[in-house]
PDB file of C-alpha atoms in Angstrom:
ATOM      1  CA  UNK A   1     -53.789 -99.175  21.003  1.00  0.00           C
ATOM      2  CA  UNK A   2     -51.248-101.600  19.655  1.00  0.00           C
ATOM      3  CA  UNK A   3     -48.657-100.692  22.300  1.00  0.00           C
ATOM      4  CA  UNK A   4     -50.121 -99.644  25.649  1.00  0.00           C
ATOM      5  CA  UNK A   5     -46.873 -98.147  26.968  1.00  0.00           C
ATOM      6  CA  UNK A   6     -46.377 -96.016  23.841  1.00  0.00           C
ATOM      7  CA  UNK A   7     -50.002 -94.868  24.001  1.00  0.00           C
ATOM      8  CA  UNK A   8     -49.751 -93.787  27.634  1.00  0.00           C
ATOM      9  CA  UNK A   9     -46.424 -92.061  26.988  1.00  0.00           C
ATOM     10  CA  UNK A  10     -47.863 -90.161  24.002  1.00  0.00           C
ATOM     11  CA  UNK A  11     -50.826 -88.932  26.048  1.00  0.00           C
ATOM     12  CA  UNK A  12     -48.635 -87.962  29.013  1.00  0.00           C
ATOM     13  CA  UNK A  13     -46.206 -86.032  26.803  1.00  0.00           C
ATOM     14  CA  UNK A  14     -49.029 -84.282  24.953  1.00  0.00           C
ATOM     15  CA  UNK A  15     -50.656 -83.264  28.231  1.00  0.00           C
ATOM     16  CA  UNK A  16     -47.383 -82.008  29.722  1.00  0.00           C
ATOM     17  CA  UNK A  17     -46.256 -80.074  26.634  1.00  0.00           C
ATOM     18  CA  UNK A  18     -46.597 -76.290  26.990  1.00  0.00           C
ATOM     19  CA  UNK A  19     -48.221 -75.642  23.645  1.00  0.00           C
ATOM     20  CA  UNK A  20     -50.499 -77.321  21.146  1.00  0.00           C
ATOM     21  CA  UNK A  21     -50.254 -81.091  20.903  1.00  0.00           C
ATOM     22  CA  UNK A  22     -51.907 -83.585  18.605  1.00  0.00           C
ATOM     23  CA  UNK A  23     -52.320 -87.336  18.876  1.00  0.00           C
ATOM     24  CA  UNK A  24     -53.068 -89.291  15.721  1.00  0.00           C
ATOM     25  CA  UNK A  25     -54.481 -92.707  16.506  1.00  0.00           C
ATOM     26  CA  UNK A  26     -55.606 -95.617  14.360  1.00  0.00           C
ATOM     27  CA  UNK A  27     -59.229 -96.424  15.022  1.00  0.00           C
ATOM     28  CA  UNK A  28     -60.798 -99.473  13.470  1.00  0.00           C
ATOM     29  CA  UNK A  29     -64.427 -99.360  12.420  1.00  0.00           C
ATOM     30  CA  UNK A  30     -67.096-101.694  11.151  1.00  0.00           C
ATOM     31  CA  UNK A  31     -66.464-100.523   7.563  1.00  0.00           C
ATOM     32  CA  UNK A  32     -63.040-102.201   7.680  1.00  0.00           C
ATOM     33  CA  UNK A  33     -64.904-105.476   7.535  1.00  0.00           C
ATOM     34  CA  UNK A  34     -63.688-107.575  10.441  1.00  0.00           C
ATOM     35  CA  UNK A  35     -65.173-108.620  13.774  1.00  0.00           C
ATOM     36  CA  UNK A  36     -64.842-105.623  16.106  1.00  0.00           C
ATOM     37  CA  UNK A  37     -63.794-108.028  18.878  1.00  0.00           C
ATOM     38  CA  UNK A  38     -60.555-108.407  16.893  1.00  0.00           C
ATOM     39  CA  UNK A  39     -59.854-104.656  17.000  1.00  0.00           C
ATOM     40  CA  UNK A  40     -56.767-104.793  19.208  1.00  0.00           C
ATOM     41  CA  UNK A  41     -55.260-107.590  17.115  1.00  0.00           C
ATOM     42  CA  UNK A  42     -55.885-105.576  13.938  1.00  0.00           C
ATOM     43  CA  UNK A  43     -54.275-102.511  15.535  1.00  0.00           C
ATOM     44  CA  UNK A  44     -51.198-104.571  16.370  1.00  0.00           C
ATOM     45  CA  UNK A  45     -51.148-105.949  12.835  1.00  0.00           C
ATOM     46  CA  UNK A  46     -51.313-102.403  11.428  1.00  0.00           C
ATOM     47  CA  UNK A  47     -48.124-101.634  13.371  1.00  0.00           C
ATOM     48  CA  UNK A  48     -46.396-104.948  12.546  1.00  0.00           C
ATOM     49  CA  UNK A  49     -46.989-104.446   8.806  1.00  0.00           C
ATOM     50  CA  UNK A  50     -45.788-100.841   8.888  1.00  0.00           C
ATOM     51  CA  UNK A  51     -49.244 -99.604   7.864  1.00  0.00           C
ATOM     52  CA  UNK A  52     -49.365 -97.512  11.052  1.00  0.00           C
ATOM     53  CA  UNK A  53     -45.934 -96.877  12.612  1.00  0.00           C
ATOM     54  CA  UNK A  54     -45.784 -95.622  16.191  1.00  0.00           C
ATOM     55  CA  UNK A  55     -43.748 -92.490  16.765  1.00  0.00           C
ATOM     56  CA  UNK A  56     -43.749 -89.298  18.814  1.00  0.00           C
ATOM     57  CA  UNK A  57     -42.296 -85.870  18.169  1.00  0.00           C
ATOM     58  CA  UNK A  58     -41.395 -83.868  21.279  1.00  0.00           C
ATOM     59  CA  UNK A  59     -39.830 -80.471  20.404  1.00  0.00           C
ATOM     60  CA  UNK A  60     -38.441 -79.919  23.928  1.00  0.00           C
ATOM     61  CA  UNK A  61     -36.026 -82.835  23.491  1.00  0.00           C
ATOM     62  CA  UNK A  62     -33.961 -80.812  21.007  1.00  0.00           C
ATOM     63  CA  UNK A  63     -33.035 -78.348  23.780  1.00  0.00           C
ATOM     64  CA  UNK A  64     -31.669 -81.325  25.738  1.00  0.00           C
ATOM     65  CA  UNK A  65     -29.520 -82.394  22.776  1.00  0.00           C
ATOM     66  CA  UNK A  66     -31.826 -85.330  22.041  1.00  0.00           C
ATOM     67  CA  UNK A  67     -33.628 -86.163  18.846  1.00  0.00           C
ATOM     68  CA  UNK A  68     -37.220 -84.911  19.116  1.00  0.00           C
ATOM     69  CA  UNK A  69     -38.437 -87.771  16.898  1.00  0.00           C
ATOM     70  CA  UNK A  70     -38.937 -90.939  18.934  1.00  0.00           C
ATOM     71  CA  UNK A  71     -39.785 -94.119  17.025  1.00  0.00           C
ATOM     72  CA  UNK A  72     -41.788 -96.521  19.201  1.00  0.00           C
ATOM     73  CA  UNK A  73     -42.393 -99.336  16.713  1.00  0.00           C
ATOM     74  CA  UNK A  74     -39.949-101.765  15.179  1.00  0.00           C
ATOM     75  CA  UNK A  75     -39.378-102.390  11.488  1.00  0.00           C
ATOM     76  CA  UNK A  76     -42.276-104.190   9.798  1.00  0.00           C
ATOM     77  CA  UNK A  77     -42.251-107.924  10.461  1.00  0.00           C
ATOM     78  CA  UNK A  78     -45.496-108.915   8.731  1.00  0.00           C
ATOM     79  CA  UNK A  79     -46.509-108.687   5.091  1.00  0.00           C
ATOM     80  CA  UNK A  80     -49.224-106.107   4.536  1.00  0.00           C
ATOM     81  CA  UNK A  81     -50.138-107.649   1.184  1.00  0.00           C
ATOM     82  CA  UNK A  82     -50.660-111.061   2.815  1.00  0.00           C
ATOM     83  CA  UNK A  83     -52.495-109.875   5.939  1.00  0.00           C
ATOM     84  CA  UNK A  84     -54.696-107.193   4.355  1.00  0.00           C
ATOM     85  CA  UNK A  85     -57.109-109.887   3.193  1.00  0.00           C
ATOM     86  CA  UNK A  86     -58.265-110.279   6.802  1.00  0.00           C
ATOM     87  CA  UNK A  87     -60.302-107.114   6.197  1.00  0.00           C
ATOM     88  CA  UNK A  88     -63.279-107.141   3.832  1.00  0.00           C
ATOM     89  CA  UNK A  89     -62.347-103.739   2.401  1.00  0.00           C
ATOM     90  CA  UNK A  90     -59.216-105.315   0.913  1.00  0.00           C
ATOM     91  CA  UNK A  91     -60.905-108.621   0.039  1.00  0.00           C
ATOM     92  CA  UNK A  92     -63.395-106.654  -2.059  1.00  0.00           C
ATOM     93  CA  UNK A  93     -60.585-104.773  -3.756  1.00  0.00           C
ATOM     94  CA  UNK A  94     -58.956-108.080  -4.700  1.00  0.00           C
ATOM     95  CA  UNK A  95     -62.245-109.376  -6.119  1.00  0.00           C
ATOM     96  CA  UNK A  96     -63.072-106.256  -8.111  1.00  0.00           C
ATOM     97  CA  UNK A  97     -59.719-105.013  -9.350  1.00  0.00           C
ATOM     98  CA  UNK A  98     -57.301-107.217 -11.292  1.00  0.00           C
ATOM     99  CA  UNK A  99     -54.441-104.924 -10.241  1.00  0.00           C
ATOM    100  CA  UNK A 100     -55.273-105.162  -6.539  1.00  0.00           C
ATOM    101  CA  UNK A 101     -52.510-107.609  -5.626  1.00  0.00           C
ATOM    102  CA  UNK A 102     -49.899-105.349  -7.206  1.00  0.00           C
ATOM    103  CA  UNK A 103     -51.469-102.348  -5.463  1.00  0.00           C
ATOM    104  CA  UNK A 104     -51.222-104.041  -2.053  1.00  0.00           C
ATOM    105  CA  UNK A 105     -47.591-104.981  -2.690  1.00  0.00           C
ATOM    106  CA  UNK A 106     -46.844-101.411  -3.766  1.00  0.00           C
ATOM    107  CA  UNK A 107     -48.504-100.122  -0.582  1.00  0.00           C
ATOM    108  CA  UNK A 108     -46.388-102.537   1.469  1.00  0.00           C
ATOM    109  CA  UNK A 109     -43.206-101.304  -0.213  1.00  0.00           C
ATOM    110  CA  UNK A 110     -44.285 -97.742   0.550  1.00  0.00           C
ATOM    111  CA  UNK A 111     -44.895 -98.577   4.213  1.00  0.00           C
ATOM    112  CA  UNK A 112     -41.431-100.119   4.486  1.00  0.00           C
ATOM    113  CA  UNK A 113     -39.876 -97.105   2.769  1.00  0.00           C
ATOM    114  CA  UNK A 114     -41.719 -94.746   5.128  1.00  0.00           C
ATOM    115  CA  UNK A 115     -40.489 -96.725   8.125  1.00  0.00           C
ATOM    116  CA  UNK A 116     -36.910 -96.579   6.848  1.00  0.00           C
ATOM    117  CA  UNK A 117     -37.223 -92.807   6.505  1.00  0.00           C
ATOM    118  CA  UNK A 118     -38.664 -92.441  10.024  1.00  0.00           C
ATOM    119  CA  UNK A 119     -35.890 -94.630  11.405  1.00  0.00           C
ATOM    120  CA  UNK A 120     -33.216 -92.583   9.628  1.00  0.00           C
ATOM    121  CA  UNK A 121     -34.706 -89.342  10.972  1.00  0.00           C
ATOM    122  CA  UNK A 122     -34.983 -90.769  14.497  1.00  0.00           C
ATOM    123  CA  UNK A 123     -31.309 -91.800  14.365  1.00  0.00           C
ATOM    124  CA  UNK A 124     -29.959 -88.429  13.239  1.00  0.00           C
ATOM    125  CA  UNK A 125     -27.427 -87.048  15.703  1.00  0.00           C
ATOM    126  CA  UNK A 126     -28.480 -83.892  17.522  1.00  0.00           C
ATOM    127  CA  UNK A 127     -26.391 -80.833  18.278  1.00  0.00           C
TER     128      UNK A 127
END
């Protein structure tokens, strides 16, 4: 996906973990309304806007005194509200709903708040 190293690490950790593991991945589709050739760029944009943060949770790290939550993406650097219009699903929302701009800005604020929470959890000291 958006970060090849983080993707490979997530798969390797999931495979090596002695127990159930799940990988949640963003997958673009034609219904998003952009040229599928641009899929990787849109995946990166989803991470850069905070729409899809990259993180891993590895329970075994707690036994080593490390935080099991590992945040692989940086704080959002792009505006979701400004970049969402690259996808027809959001363009249509803006055309049809007079509150759409406010909704996109509210979503962006939520993404940033979620990232801040993930970052705070990932920085908690471990015993």
